[in-house]
């Protein structure tokens, strides 16, 4: 396997390291997968597999670095809470709060996490939100991927219903694909759900890596047939934005 730095010279080292840990850690799977949107994909990013300490550290470091990279281009970008949509977003947001505070305590020691329950709790403290209350807070959503955007719309609705303000979104992988529609199969590019969030809410939507980064990475450390299938999928479902 090629060295991370040389293999992915045109993306920052932390992104290359993250991509490598996704491939070697088996988080990126290749085969045939039905997505939440019912689209059939030749690859799947299973964020639930970041369960081991080294893998969790690799993804929280990559989120934290991506956020810091973006902050260096937009110092006005501000947020009080990282929100992890249930379920897979929960450990991702929680670990990233800790990582940001470790990397930059002056700025992030007061940062909080929050997440939703999929089913409301009707006893004890009750309610749908665990962690920091969102009322009056600027909220950055941390999730694994956005495909059709259904899960992201739900998360944004929860934040607004709780009285929070959406500050931005960060996902691990930008699948670079169009939202589903009747004409899904004709290969015509259409807008992505990520682009829709940017346009509709006027907030940054960041990603650690993109499908293009993944395809490039596979050229160094993957299988040729997987690359062909990913390129075919991209040609069919690529977004216009
Ligand atoms: O953009 P979409 O088409 O909505 O799909 C993407 C989302 O769907 C999955 O989560 P899911 O809602 O299945 O919840 P989970 O985290 O409990 O697996 C996945 O983890 C993404 O967050
Ligand atoms: O679109 C999805 O449902 C989806 C795609 C993916 O790569 N990973 C995931 O957990 N869900």
mmCIF file of C-alpha atoms and ligand atoms in Angstrom:
data_model
loop_
_atom_site.group_PDB
_atom_site.id
_atom_site.type_symbol
_atom_site.label_atom_id
_atom_site.label_comp_id
_atom_site.label_asym_id
_atom_site.label_seq_id
_atom_site.Cartn_x
_atom_site.Cartn_y
_atom_site.Cartn_z
ATOM 1 C CA UNK A 1 0.000 0.000 0.000
ATOM 2 C CA UNK A 2 1.293 3.447 -0.913
ATOM 3 C CA UNK A 3 2.247 5.925 1.777
ATOM 4 C CA UNK A 4 -0.725 8.136 2.703
ATOM 5 C CA UNK A 5 1.083 11.394 1.949
ATOM 6 C CA UNK A 6 2.297 10.363 -1.494
ATOM 7 C CA UNK A 7 -0.841 8.461 -2.414
ATOM 8 C CA UNK A 8 -3.103 11.474 -1.945
ATOM 9 C CA UNK A 9 -0.734 14.372 -2.505
ATOM 10 C CA UNK A 10 -3.442 16.837 -3.605
ATOM 11 C CA UNK A 11 -5.629 16.587 -0.495
ATOM 12 C CA UNK A 12 -4.444 17.491 3.005
ATOM 13 C CA UNK A 13 -2.657 14.736 4.912
ATOM 14 C CA UNK A 14 -5.449 14.404 7.477
ATOM 15 C CA UNK A 15 -8.021 13.725 4.703
ATOM 16 C CA UNK A 16 -5.713 11.171 3.114
ATOM 17 C CA UNK A 17 -5.194 9.500 6.493
ATOM 18 C CA UNK A 18 -8.946 9.434 7.052
ATOM 19 C CA UNK A 19 -9.611 7.912 3.630
ATOM 20 C CA UNK A 20 -7.001 5.272 4.286
ATOM 21 C CA UNK A 21 -8.503 4.389 7.666
ATOM 22 C CA UNK A 22 -11.969 4.095 6.018
ATOM 23 C CA UNK A 23 -10.631 1.655 3.443
ATOM 24 C CA UNK A 24 -8.370 -0.385 5.722
ATOM 25 C CA UNK A 25 -10.872 -0.280 8.614
ATOM 26 C CA UNK A 26 -13.610 -1.704 6.345
ATOM 27 C CA UNK A 27 -15.886 1.324 6.876
ATOM 28 C CA UNK A 28 -16.144 1.717 3.101
ATOM 29 C CA UNK A 29 -17.730 -1.401 1.674
ATOM 30 C CA UNK A 30 -17.961 -2.378 -1.979
ATOM 31 C CA UNK A 31 -20.718 -4.572 -3.446
ATOM 32 C CA UNK A 32 -24.442 -3.950 -3.864
ATOM 33 C CA UNK A 33 -26.276 -1.872 -1.243
ATOM 34 C CA UNK A 34 -29.772 -0.467 -1.030
ATOM 35 C CA UNK A 35 -29.682 3.075 0.363
ATOM 36 C CA UNK A 36 -32.301 4.769 2.522
ATOM 37 C CA UNK A 37 -33.520 6.473 -0.687
ATOM 38 C CA UNK A 38 -33.891 2.977 -2.316
ATOM 39 C CA UNK A 39 -31.136 3.811 -4.765
ATOM 40 C CA UNK A 40 -28.825 0.833 -5.384
ATOM 41 C CA UNK A 41 -25.197 1.771 -4.749
ATOM 42 C CA UNK A 42 -21.954 -0.133 -5.451
ATOM 43 C CA UNK A 43 -20.457 1.277 -2.269
ATOM 44 C CA UNK A 44 -21.546 2.055 1.262
ATOM 45 C CA UNK A 45 -20.017 4.145 4.000
ATOM 46 C CA UNK A 46 -20.864 2.422 7.287
ATOM 47 C CA UNK A 47 -20.118 4.997 9.979
ATOM 48 C CA UNK A 48 -21.248 2.512 12.642
ATOM 49 C CA UNK A 49 -17.920 0.754 12.100
ATOM 50 C CA UNK A 50 -15.885 3.587 13.638
ATOM 51 C CA UNK A 51 -16.481 1.819 16.945
ATOM 52 C CA UNK A 52 -12.846 1.065 17.793
ATOM 53 C CA UNK A 53 -10.883 3.741 19.678
ATOM 54 C CA UNK A 54 -8.328 4.326 16.899
ATOM 55 C CA UNK A 55 -11.025 4.577 14.211
ATOM 56 C CA UNK A 56 -13.214 6.878 16.315
ATOM 57 C CA UNK A 57 -10.177 9.065 16.900
ATOM 58 C CA UNK A 58 -9.421 9.090 13.176
ATOM 59 C CA UNK A 59 -12.895 10.342 12.251
ATOM 60 C CA UNK A 60 -13.211 12.874 15.082
ATOM 61 C CA UNK A 61 -9.774 14.258 14.182
ATOM 62 C CA UNK A 62 -10.781 14.546 10.528
ATOM 63 C CA UNK A 63 -14.064 16.349 11.375
ATOM 64 C CA UNK A 64 -12.212 18.697 13.736
ATOM 65 C CA UNK A 65 -9.504 19.480 11.170
ATOM 66 C CA UNK A 66 -12.090 20.064 8.437
ATOM 67 C CA UNK A 67 -13.962 22.485 10.690
ATOM 68 C CA UNK A 68 -10.720 24.292 11.522
ATOM 69 C CA UNK A 69 -9.770 24.460 7.821
ATOM 70 C CA UNK A 70 -13.115 26.046 7.051
ATOM 71 C CA UNK A 71 -12.795 28.457 9.984
ATOM 72 C CA UNK A 72 -9.495 29.684 8.564
ATOM 73 C CA UNK A 73 -11.365 30.770 5.406
ATOM 74 C CA UNK A 74 -14.454 32.126 7.200
ATOM 75 C CA UNK A 75 -13.626 33.460 10.691
ATOM 76 C CA UNK A 76 -17.275 34.525 11.103
ATOM 77 C CA UNK A 77 -18.393 30.903 11.133
ATOM 78 C CA UNK A 78 -19.645 30.354 14.689
ATOM 79 C CA UNK A 79 -21.478 27.583 16.497
ATOM 80 C CA UNK A 80 -22.287 26.698 20.102
ATOM 81 C CA UNK A 81 -23.465 23.093 19.785
ATOM 82 C CA UNK A 82 -22.594 20.082 17.607
ATOM 83 C CA UNK A 83 -25.775 18.131 16.895
ATOM 84 C CA UNK A 84 -25.514 14.418 15.993
ATOM 85 C CA UNK A 85 -28.698 13.023 14.396
ATOM 86 C CA UNK A 86 -29.682 9.635 15.858
ATOM 87 C CA UNK A 87 -28.286 7.141 15.646
ATOM 88 C CA UNK A 88 -25.014 7.194 13.810
ATOM 89 C CA UNK A 89 -24.475 10.923 14.245
ATOM 90 C CA UNK A 90 -24.447 10.602 18.038
ATOM 91 C CA UNK A 91 -20.916 9.290 18.673
ATOM 92 C CA UNK A 92 -19.587 11.337 15.762
ATOM 93 C CA UNK A 93 -20.760 14.672 17.186
ATOM 94 C CA UNK A 94 -19.798 13.726 20.743
ATOM 95 C CA UNK A 95 -16.257 12.654 19.833
ATOM 96 C CA UNK A 96 -15.796 15.749 17.658
ATOM 97 C CA UNK A 97 -16.697 18.113 20.515
ATOM 98 C CA UNK A 98 -13.991 16.481 22.594
ATOM 99 C CA UNK A 99 -11.466 16.570 19.742
ATOM 100 C CA UNK A 100 -12.087 20.259 18.920
ATOM 101 C CA UNK A 101 -11.636 21.179 22.601
ATOM 102 C CA UNK A 102 -8.386 19.185 22.702
ATOM 103 C CA UNK A 103 -7.013 20.838 19.568
ATOM 104 C CA UNK A 104 -8.095 24.388 20.414
ATOM 105 C CA UNK A 105 -9.169 24.688 24.072
ATOM 106 C CA UNK A 106 -9.295 28.480 24.025
ATOM 107 C CA UNK A 107 -11.928 28.422 21.347
ATOM 108 C CA UNK A 108 -13.812 25.186 21.990
ATOM 109 C CA UNK A 109 -13.677 24.357 25.714
ATOM 110 C CA UNK A 110 -17.257 25.659 26.037
ATOM 111 C CA UNK A 111 -18.600 23.750 23.011
ATOM 112 C CA UNK A 112 -21.507 21.348 23.685
ATOM 113 C CA UNK A 113 -23.042 18.327 22.017
ATOM 114 C CA UNK A 114 -26.680 17.416 21.602
ATOM 115 C CA UNK A 115 -28.656 14.676 19.851
ATOM 116 C CA UNK A 116 -32.226 13.568 19.333
ATOM 117 C CA UNK A 117 -34.039 10.463 20.490
ATOM 118 C CA UNK A 118 -35.775 8.653 17.620
ATOM 119 C CA UNK A 119 -38.672 8.014 20.022
ATOM 120 C CA UNK A 120 -39.721 10.597 22.605
ATOM 121 C CA UNK A 121 -39.120 9.643 26.246
ATOM 122 C CA UNK A 122 -42.275 9.951 28.351
ATOM 123 C CA UNK A 123 -40.749 9.599 31.842
ATOM 124 C CA UNK A 124 -37.841 11.029 33.795
ATOM 125 C CA UNK A 125 -36.522 14.133 32.061
ATOM 126 C CA UNK A 126 -38.734 13.288 29.039
ATOM 127 C CA UNK A 127 -38.494 14.875 25.613
ATOM 128 C CA UNK A 128 -36.588 14.242 22.409
ATOM 129 C CA UNK A 129 -33.283 15.977 23.007
ATOM 130 C CA UNK A 130 -30.323 14.653 24.976
ATOM 131 C CA UNK A 131 -27.426 16.981 25.784
ATOM 132 C CA UNK A 132 -27.374 20.755 25.372
ATOM 133 C CA UNK A 133 -30.745 22.491 24.942
ATOM 134 C CA UNK A 134 -30.855 24.042 21.463
ATOM 135 C CA UNK A 135 -32.954 27.108 22.198
ATOM 136 C CA UNK A 136 -31.125 30.243 21.071
ATOM 137 C CA UNK A 137 -28.023 28.243 20.066
ATOM 138 C CA UNK A 138 -26.107 28.161 16.786
ATOM 139 C CA UNK A 139 -26.037 24.518 15.797
ATOM 140 C CA UNK A 140 -23.617 22.639 13.558
ATOM 141 C CA UNK A 141 -24.933 19.234 12.438
ATOM 142 C CA UNK A 142 -22.375 16.410 12.331
ATOM 143 C CA UNK A 143 -23.462 13.353 10.329
ATOM 144 C CA UNK A 144 -22.062 10.575 8.174
ATOM 145 C CA UNK A 145 -23.489 11.154 4.674
ATOM 146 C CA UNK A 146 -26.287 13.013 2.912
ATOM 147 C CA UNK A 147 -27.790 11.237 -0.087
ATOM 148 C CA UNK A 148 -31.428 12.216 -0.732
ATOM 149 C CA UNK A 149 -31.398 14.660 2.171
ATOM 150 C CA UNK A 150 -34.355 13.119 4.050
ATOM 151 C CA UNK A 151 -32.407 12.545 7.277
ATOM 152 C CA UNK A 152 -30.855 16.031 7.085
ATOM 153 C CA UNK A 153 -34.254 17.711 6.627
ATOM 154 C CA UNK A 154 -35.500 15.863 9.708
ATOM 155 C CA UNK A 155 -32.474 17.023 11.719
ATOM 156 C CA UNK A 156 -32.924 20.640 10.590
ATOM 157 C CA UNK A 157 -36.629 20.494 11.498
ATOM 158 C CA UNK A 158 -35.756 19.231 14.998
ATOM 159 C CA UNK A 159 -33.245 22.049 15.530
ATOM 160 C CA UNK A 160 -35.706 24.717 14.408
ATOM 161 C CA UNK A 161 -38.545 23.231 16.449
ATOM 162 C CA UNK A 162 -36.276 23.367 19.519
ATOM 163 C CA UNK A 163 -35.568 27.048 18.862
ATOM 164 C CA UNK A 164 -32.021 26.597 17.568
ATOM 165 C CA UNK A 165 -30.443 28.243 14.556
ATOM 166 C CA UNK A 166 -28.752 26.120 11.885
ATOM 167 C CA UNK A 167 -25.110 27.284 11.607
ATOM 168 C CA UNK A 168 -23.917 24.625 9.177
ATOM 169 C CA UNK A 169 -23.513 20.953 8.394
ATOM 170 C CA UNK A 170 -20.494 18.681 8.205
ATOM 171 C CA UNK A 171 -20.583 15.163 6.803
ATOM 172 C CA UNK A 172 -17.801 12.618 6.526
ATOM 173 C CA UNK A 173 -18.450 11.749 2.878
ATOM 174 C CA UNK A 174 -20.011 13.884 0.152
ATOM 175 C CA UNK A 175 -21.439 11.251 -2.190
ATOM 176 C CA UNK A 176 -21.794 14.013 -4.857
ATOM 177 C CA UNK A 177 -25.112 12.657 -6.031
ATOM 178 C CA UNK A 178 -28.362 14.170 -7.212
ATOM 179 C CA UNK A 179 -31.584 14.015 -5.278
ATOM 180 C CA UNK A 180 -33.937 11.242 -6.399
ATOM 181 C CA UNK A 181 -36.690 12.003 -8.937
ATOM 182 C CA UNK A 182 -38.778 10.242 -11.590
ATOM 183 C CA UNK A 183 -35.984 10.601 -14.159
ATOM 184 C CA UNK A 184 -33.347 9.119 -11.845
ATOM 185 C CA UNK A 185 -31.957 6.676 -14.372
ATOM 186 C CA UNK A 186 -31.326 8.891 -17.379
ATOM 187 C CA UNK A 187 -27.882 10.115 -16.300
ATOM 188 C CA UNK A 188 -28.892 13.792 -16.397
ATOM 189 C CA UNK A 189 -27.200 15.667 -13.528
ATOM 190 C CA UNK A 190 -29.518 17.478 -11.132
ATOM 191 C CA UNK A 191 -28.917 19.402 -7.886
ATOM 192 C CA UNK A 192 -27.733 17.520 -4.812
ATOM 193 C CA UNK A 193 -29.313 17.530 -1.368
ATOM 194 C CA UNK A 194 -26.102 19.107 -0.072
ATOM 195 C CA UNK A 195 -26.472 21.959 -2.567
ATOM 196 C CA UNK A 196 -30.120 22.307 -1.600
ATOM 197 C CA UNK A 197 -29.196 22.788 2.086
ATOM 198 C CA UNK A 198 -26.590 25.416 1.083
ATOM 199 C CA UNK A 199 -29.084 27.301 -1.076
ATOM 200 C CA UNK A 200 -32.127 26.982 1.158
ATOM 201 C CA UNK A 201 -30.456 27.806 4.495
ATOM 202 C CA UNK A 202 -27.454 29.826 3.323
ATOM 203 C CA UNK A 203 -25.095 27.860 5.562
ATOM 204 C CA UNK A 204 -21.838 26.032 4.825
ATOM 205 C CA UNK A 205 -22.070 22.289 4.193
ATOM 206 C CA UNK A 206 -18.620 20.770 4.652
ATOM 207 C CA UNK A 207 -17.331 17.276 4.004
ATOM 208 C CA UNK A 208 -14.139 15.524 4.997
ATOM 209 C CA UNK A 209 -13.896 13.652 1.691
ATOM 210 C CA UNK A 210 -15.896 13.423 -1.540
ATOM 211 C CA UNK A 211 -16.712 10.600 -3.927
ATOM 212 C CA UNK A 212 -13.956 11.974 -6.211
ATOM 213 C CA UNK A 213 -11.429 11.707 -3.354
ATOM 214 C CA UNK A 214 -12.589 8.150 -2.784
ATOM 215 C CA UNK A 215 -12.212 7.181 -6.451
ATOM 216 C CA UNK A 216 -8.728 8.767 -6.541
ATOM 217 C CA UNK A 217 -7.797 6.957 -3.332
ATOM 218 C CA UNK A 218 -8.956 3.629 -4.758
ATOM 219 C CA UNK A 219 -6.621 4.110 -7.719
ATOM 220 C CA UNK A 220 -3.774 3.894 -5.178
ATOM 221 C CA UNK A 221 -5.125 1.325 -2.763
ATOM 222 C CA UNK A 222 -8.220 -0.289 -4.272
ATOM 223 C CA UNK A 223 -9.570 -2.718 -6.810
ATOM 224 C CA UNK A 224 -10.019 -1.800 -10.509
ATOM 225 C CA UNK A 225 -13.478 -3.355 -10.748
ATOM 226 C CA UNK A 226 -14.650 -1.341 -7.735
ATOM 227 C CA UNK A 227 -13.341 1.835 -9.397
ATOM 228 C CA UNK A 228 -15.246 1.024 -12.619
ATOM 229 C CA UNK A 229 -18.466 0.416 -10.691
ATOM 230 C CA UNK A 230 -18.059 3.664 -8.747
ATOM 231 C CA UNK A 231 -17.385 5.595 -11.959
ATOM 232 C CA UNK A 232 -20.491 4.055 -13.562
ATOM 233 C CA UNK A 233 -22.567 5.022 -10.524
ATOM 234 C CA UNK A 234 -21.150 8.536 -10.594
ATOM 235 C CA UNK A 235 -21.961 8.916 -14.309
ATOM 236 C CA UNK A 236 -25.545 7.867 -13.603
ATOM 237 C CA UNK A 237 -26.246 9.776 -10.407
ATOM 238 C CA UNK A 238 -23.815 12.703 -10.362
ATOM 239 C CA UNK A 239 -25.097 16.027 -9.105
ATOM 240 C CA UNK A 240 -25.010 19.213 -11.158
ATOM 241 C CA UNK A 241 -23.774 21.390 -8.266
HETATM 242 O O1 LIG B 1 -29.805 11.579 2.809
HETATM 243 P P1 LIG B 1 -30.677 10.395 3.106
HETATM 244 O O2 LIG B 1 -31.175 9.720 1.860
HETATM 245 O O3 LIG B 1 -31.763 10.708 4.080
HETATM 246 O O4 LIG B 1 -29.787 9.244 3.759
HETATM 247 C C1 LIG B 1 -28.625 9.384 4.514
HETATM 248 C C2 LIG B 1 -28.814 9.088 5.973
HETATM 249 O O5 LIG B 1 -29.535 7.906 6.219
HETATM 250 C C3 LIG B 1 -28.819 7.119 7.154
HETATM 251 O O6 LIG B 1 -29.235 7.306 8.466
HETATM 252 P P2 LIG B 1 -30.552 6.640 9.036
HETATM 253 O O7 LIG B 1 -31.663 7.628 8.964
HETATM 254 O O8 LIG B 1 -30.782 5.348 8.367
HETATM 255 O O9 LIG B 1 -30.264 6.479 10.557
HETATM 256 P P3 LIG B 1 -29.184 5.686 11.435
HETATM 257 O O10 LIG B 1 -28.147 6.734 11.737
HETATM 258 O O11 LIG B 1 -29.967 5.293 12.622
HETATM 259 O O12 LIG B 1 -28.611 4.520 10.661
HETATM 260 C C4 LIG B 1 -27.400 7.539 7.011
HETATM 261 O O13 LIG B 1 -26.686 7.281 8.185
HETATM 262 C C5 LIG B 1 -27.495 8.978 6.682
HETATM 263 O O14 LIG B 1 -27.454 9.760 7.844
HETATM 264 O O1 LIG B 2 -27.859 6.899 1.504
HETATM 265 C C1 LIG B 2 -27.752 6.142 2.493
HETATM 266 O O2 LIG B 2 -28.715 5.614 3.037
HETATM 267 C C2 LIG B 2 -26.384 5.823 3.000
HETATM 268 C C3 LIG B 2 -25.283 5.874 2.201
HETATM 269 C C4 LIG B 2 -24.030 5.525 2.751
HETATM 270 O O3 LIG B 2 -22.966 5.535 2.073
HETATM 271 N N1 LIG B 2 -23.983 5.188 4.067
HETATM 272 C C5 LIG B 2 -25.089 5.175 4.836
HETATM 273 O O4 LIG B 2 -25.005 4.863 6.042
HETATM 274 N N2 LIG B 2 -26.280 5.477 4.306
#
